[in-house]
């Protein structure tokens, strides 16, 4: 008998959803988390009167009650729909290119078309075609492509997914270039590249199309009380179903045993030396940590080593969490998400992410535009951030770290204050997180926030699932796409696979014990 | 979302039909040819984190200074070389074992952050204190200790504190004040510090000589000493740090940031004085200082509940014990042999977060709880007082 059917390492989005789905699916599950709180990225911290949202900017995939989308079903199945409240945001984003233009895209399909047509009136026909393309590619990606692949059927793909075939795996930049003349139009439409961490020339167009379609058709959302409220709700659901959790308890080793040619999961050992046996382990740690540090084998399994060779660690972020002593209106903040840059050149923005130079692209999120409860009355919570590679910070001498952190934060203020003058004068609380802070709390190589670089060939279209250690599963952004919706979904789908495996193992054990009993009789 | 596909086993790869797919394969192969298997990351993340924030410090006590009759400074070095950097004003939580009870107390580092060969902790005896008295009596040079790495946000923040700084210190509040002032004098010539230092007795002023010497030597540092219980022959300023006294010493309040650190009543008194002077909340930075001492006097404390009353605490899967309602949960757990992570012991850091499964606890204003933690019953054990029989888990 095992101590547990499943052990989940890490209570980030992927680990939490996996744990809930496992326990609700009937598997006796232990969730181990190295920090004192569930959520990973989806967390908050308190300073003064403020509870700061750490990572969620816009939750996708929810849809409205009248027009629900997949995440409502996912959260329903996880038993948290009655434990959280969602807040709809009115705009996709405002985009300001300094000394150039200032455009706000509303969170509505027709509103977007209208706004884009105002930018480039003579391209309205191309705008119409482009938006249709985004919709078609999204639907084909959700339904047609997986269906055709499941059946290995070229005809199905050809007939059902013509848009995906033509544009899905092209890079986003080339598709934007093909459709549009106006540079401004292209820049505005590519703004969500920062949710992927690579410039449009380096990721698949389908990723951009799906983001635009999902946010526009199903709206951007926020969570009352922040993403921590959802993490706490997921944990509550896990506990209600009978799950066991331990905080401040890191896993030190994943223990395996021989199983024919391969190895299989035997259990885990914690930092305190306790060992627990189980059938399945779901690791929400990064795949690099899982295989390089946690797995008990002295060398990487060959298939993993080979797969890692074609992967690159993705970006981290530099975030300033701000509690302000004024209302959003007093600062001229009118919508939740504002992208600010000094250039339209995403290649330059991306290149700057690999340096300590002042960032040329920042994002300012203000949660209490759409949700006044997000800060005390008369006050405002804002996060001001830029993407940045963690390697830059690994080179900083620890003794200079604090000073460098505040210097770099100063650059972000300089840029943001060109749109929101006086921002600094209103600070009541402030906390600055560098890529090393992300590393400390997420335990990821280089403090990466989205996992590996999300180029087209990082996706599962180009990758096989590892199976050299049976019973070991990965959940989280290192095994798929980064961000909230993808990691929640991946946690749930990983749990479904583990549940099958656990059920098979149980049947096998049942059969063996029946045989044993028969032998004793 | 495109990653919801996976290559179905044994099925033909139909993606070759998709424009750009083959180029993706070529790019992947190119990376594979030059990329590493990532084994260079083995141990790297934990090593990087440990440079700034090791989970535990392993310390050796190398020197003890008798500052005053009530106060000693303990000098600790790392058992394995250099200590991590810290910001002046931060604390470490020192773990101690007193007659078999594993507990800990946070102490501000009083030494200057520009040198990291040692940390000084300056400890003033607390009346009826469980730990401070023990430290002053029993700590010997050569003893080994563990502690958390430096933590806390009671520090100069150049993003909004400015350079015109006033520190209102009471007694042991001189410890972080010393570190912050030394840090400024050593590396920030544009900062001006005015320390208004309140103490009860003339002969019990920590760092008195050093502060006076520094004030004489540096224009950027001004010292005002105030004694609340002076002797007959005392010549200096006497009384409390009233608004009039503060106003008289510093003049214009505009543009100044105020740090306040001392015993809780001192902190609350200073806050009220500064507010009366018209100082904005954001310019008053107060260091937290442990759980409330007289919890039953707080507003919202359950009517007629005596602090000495006993309740039963059940820690799921571990133990059951009796505890007094007036004692913080973390303390009674420690006395009963249960340990949990903790650092600030003042309700802020949330390391000792635990869930109240049954029953109720009293959360004083010190408990900086997240909204959703409150909703789902999670509390900070260091400042949670069980007001009835409870069951907790963590």
PDB file of C-alpha atoms in Angstrom, chain B residues 209-317:
ATOM      1  CA  UNK B 209      28.817  57.972  23.369  1.00  0.00           C
ATOM      2  CA  UNK B 210      28.925  56.804  19.774  1.00  0.00           C
ATOM      3  CA  UNK B 211      25.873  58.840  18.741  1.00  0.00           C
ATOM      4  CA  UNK B 212      27.327  61.964  20.389  1.00  0.00           C
ATOM      5  CA  UNK B 213      30.669  61.502  18.649  1.00  0.00           C
ATOM      6  CA  UNK B 214      28.979  60.978  15.293  1.00  0.00           C
ATOM      7  CA  UNK B 215      26.812  64.066  15.794  1.00  0.00           C
ATOM      8  CA  UNK B 216      29.929  66.115  16.485  1.00  0.00           C
ATOM      9  CA  UNK B 217      31.775  64.726  13.505  1.00  0.00           C
ATOM     10  CA  UNK B 218      29.077  64.775  10.795  1.00  0.00           C
ATOM     11  CA  UNK B 219      26.956  67.718   9.732  1.00  0.00           C
ATOM     12  CA  UNK B 220      24.481  65.295   8.181  1.00  0.00           C
ATOM     13  CA  UNK B 221      23.595  63.860  11.590  1.00  0.00           C
ATOM     14  CA  UNK B 222      21.804  65.698  14.380  1.00  0.00           C
ATOM     15  CA  UNK B 223      21.138  64.148  17.771  1.00  0.00           C
ATOM     16  CA  UNK B 224      18.512  65.124  20.317  1.00  0.00           C
ATOM     17  CA  UNK B 225      18.485  63.185  23.560  1.00  0.00           C
ATOM     18  CA  UNK B 226      15.393  63.128  25.754  1.00  0.00           C
ATOM     19  CA  UNK B 227      15.044  61.524  29.176  1.00  0.00           C
ATOM     20  CA  UNK B 228      11.593  60.726  30.574  1.00  0.00           C
ATOM     21  CA  UNK B 229      12.585  60.011  34.193  1.00  0.00           C
ATOM     22  CA  UNK B 230      15.478  62.387  34.875  1.00  0.00           C
ATOM     23  CA  UNK B 231      17.398  62.679  38.138  1.00  0.00           C
ATOM     24  CA  UNK B 232      17.500  65.976  40.001  1.00  0.00           C
ATOM     25  CA  UNK B 233      20.816  67.033  38.521  1.00  0.00           C
ATOM     26  CA  UNK B 234      19.849  66.287  34.918  1.00  0.00           C
ATOM     27  CA  UNK B 235      20.412  69.272  32.615  1.00  0.00           C
ATOM     28  CA  UNK B 236      19.093  68.091  29.222  1.00  0.00           C
ATOM     29  CA  UNK B 237      15.689  67.746  27.606  1.00  0.00           C
ATOM     30  CA  UNK B 238      13.209  65.887  29.746  1.00  0.00           C
ATOM     31  CA  UNK B 239       9.799  64.387  29.110  1.00  0.00           C
ATOM     32  CA  UNK B 240       8.243  62.471  26.238  1.00  0.00           C
ATOM     33  CA  UNK B 241       8.578  62.922  22.469  1.00  0.00           C
ATOM     34  CA  UNK B 242       5.597  65.248  22.373  1.00  0.00           C
ATOM     35  CA  UNK B 243       4.528  67.119  19.283  1.00  0.00           C
ATOM     36  CA  UNK B 244       5.827  70.356  20.711  1.00  0.00           C
ATOM     37  CA  UNK B 245       9.209  68.833  21.439  1.00  0.00           C
ATOM     38  CA  UNK B 246       9.413  67.291  17.971  1.00  0.00           C
ATOM     39  CA  UNK B 247       8.323  70.526  16.318  1.00  0.00           C
ATOM     40  CA  UNK B 248      10.846  72.514  18.344  1.00  0.00           C
ATOM     41  CA  UNK B 249      13.683  70.165  17.407  1.00  0.00           C
ATOM     42  CA  UNK B 250      13.038  69.724  13.698  1.00  0.00           C
ATOM     43  CA  UNK B 251      11.158  72.846  12.634  1.00  0.00           C
ATOM     44  CA  UNK B 252       9.307  72.411   9.373  1.00  0.00           C
ATOM     45  CA  UNK B 253       7.835  68.922   8.900  1.00  0.00           C
ATOM     46  CA  UNK B 254       7.457  69.255   5.141  1.00  0.00           C
ATOM     47  CA  UNK B 255       9.460  66.820   3.029  1.00  0.00           C
ATOM     48  CA  UNK B 256      10.605  64.831   6.020  1.00  0.00           C
ATOM     49  CA  UNK B 257      10.123  61.102   6.518  1.00  0.00           C
ATOM     50  CA  UNK B 258       9.799  59.817  10.073  1.00  0.00           C
ATOM     51  CA  UNK B 259      10.972  56.423  11.304  1.00  0.00           C
ATOM     52  CA  UNK B 260       9.580  55.305  14.632  1.00  0.00           C
ATOM     53  CA  UNK B 261      10.940  52.367  16.585  1.00  0.00           C
ATOM     54  CA  UNK B 262      10.586  51.546  20.240  1.00  0.00           C
ATOM     55  CA  UNK B 263       8.203  49.708  22.570  1.00  0.00           C
ATOM     56  CA  UNK B 264       4.627  49.553  21.276  1.00  0.00           C
ATOM     57  CA  UNK B 265       3.259  52.325  23.590  1.00  0.00           C
ATOM     58  CA  UNK B 266       6.127  54.577  22.479  1.00  0.00           C
ATOM     59  CA  UNK B 267       5.323  53.882  18.814  1.00  0.00           C
ATOM     60  CA  UNK B 268       1.636  54.630  19.273  1.00  0.00           C
ATOM     61  CA  UNK B 269       2.386  57.815  21.220  1.00  0.00           C
ATOM     62  CA  UNK B 270       4.777  59.035  18.501  1.00  0.00           C
ATOM     63  CA  UNK B 271       2.295  58.224  15.758  1.00  0.00           C
ATOM     64  CA  UNK B 272      -0.330  60.347  17.486  1.00  0.00           C
ATOM     65  CA  UNK B 273       2.123  63.235  17.917  1.00  0.00           C
ATOM     66  CA  UNK B 274       3.188  63.143  14.281  1.00  0.00           C
ATOM     67  CA  UNK B 275      -0.420  62.979  13.099  1.00  0.00           C
ATOM     68  CA  UNK B 276      -1.214  65.970  15.308  1.00  0.00           C
ATOM     69  CA  UNK B 277       1.628  67.828  13.622  1.00  0.00           C
ATOM     70  CA  UNK B 278       0.004  67.106  10.277  1.00  0.00           C
ATOM     71  CA  UNK B 279       2.503  64.517   9.013  1.00  0.00           C
ATOM     72  CA  UNK B 280       0.944  62.374   6.266  1.00  0.00           C
ATOM     73  CA  UNK B 281       0.558  58.645   6.959  1.00  0.00           C
ATOM     74  CA  UNK B 282       2.952  57.707   4.188  1.00  0.00           C
ATOM     75  CA  UNK B 283       5.716  59.700   5.859  1.00  0.00           C
ATOM     76  CA  UNK B 284       5.400  57.817   9.148  1.00  0.00           C
ATOM     77  CA  UNK B 285       7.175  54.452   9.034  1.00  0.00           C
ATOM     78  CA  UNK B 286       6.726  52.416  12.200  1.00  0.00           C
ATOM     79  CA  UNK B 287       8.556  49.182  12.935  1.00  0.00           C
ATOM     80  CA  UNK B 288       6.345  46.412  14.237  1.00  0.00           C
ATOM     81  CA  UNK B 289       7.145  45.175  17.683  1.00  0.00           C
ATOM     82  CA  UNK B 290       5.766  41.794  18.584  1.00  0.00           C
ATOM     83  CA  UNK B 291       2.259  40.714  19.579  1.00  0.00           C
ATOM     84  CA  UNK B 292       0.121  43.105  21.650  1.00  0.00           C
ATOM     85  CA  UNK B 293       1.129  42.970  25.306  1.00  0.00           C
ATOM     86  CA  UNK B 294      -2.321  43.585  26.831  1.00  0.00           C
ATOM     87  CA  UNK B 295      -4.595  42.005  24.305  1.00  0.00           C
ATOM     88  CA  UNK B 296      -7.731  42.152  26.465  1.00  0.00           C
ATOM     89  CA  UNK B 297      -7.581  45.950  26.485  1.00  0.00           C
ATOM     90  CA  UNK B 298      -7.999  46.102  22.721  1.00  0.00           C
ATOM     91  CA  UNK B 299     -11.215  47.111  21.066  1.00  0.00           C
ATOM     92  CA  UNK B 300     -13.126  44.058  19.743  1.00  0.00           C
ATOM     93  CA  UNK B 301     -11.662  41.735  22.402  1.00  0.00           C
ATOM     94  CA  UNK B 302     -14.545  39.435  23.403  1.00  0.00           C
ATOM     95  CA  UNK B 303     -16.464  40.893  26.303  1.00  0.00           C
ATOM     96  CA  UNK B 304     -15.555  39.565  29.746  1.00  0.00           C
ATOM     97  CA  UNK B 305     -13.078  37.034  28.424  1.00  0.00           C
ATOM     98  CA  UNK B 306     -10.252  36.699  30.966  1.00  0.00           C
ATOM     99  CA  UNK B 307      -6.756  36.344  29.525  1.00  0.00           C
ATOM    100  CA  UNK B 308      -5.960  33.600  32.039  1.00  0.00           C
ATOM    101  CA  UNK B 309      -8.849  31.422  30.888  1.00  0.00           C
ATOM    102  CA  UNK B 310      -7.766  28.098  29.413  1.00  0.00           C
ATOM    103  CA  UNK B 311      -8.894  26.568  26.145  1.00  0.00           C
ATOM    104  CA  UNK B 312      -7.947  23.383  24.309  1.00  0.00           C
ATOM    105  CA  UNK B 313      -5.852  23.712  21.163  1.00  0.00           C
ATOM    106  CA  UNK B 314      -5.817  20.763  18.785  1.00  0.00           C
ATOM    107  CA  UNK B 315      -3.170  20.765  16.088  1.00  0.00           C
ATOM    108  CA  UNK B 316      -4.425  18.413  13.403  1.00  0.00           C
ATOM    109  CA  UNK B 317      -2.317  15.301  13.075  1.00  0.00           C
TER     110      UNK B 317
END
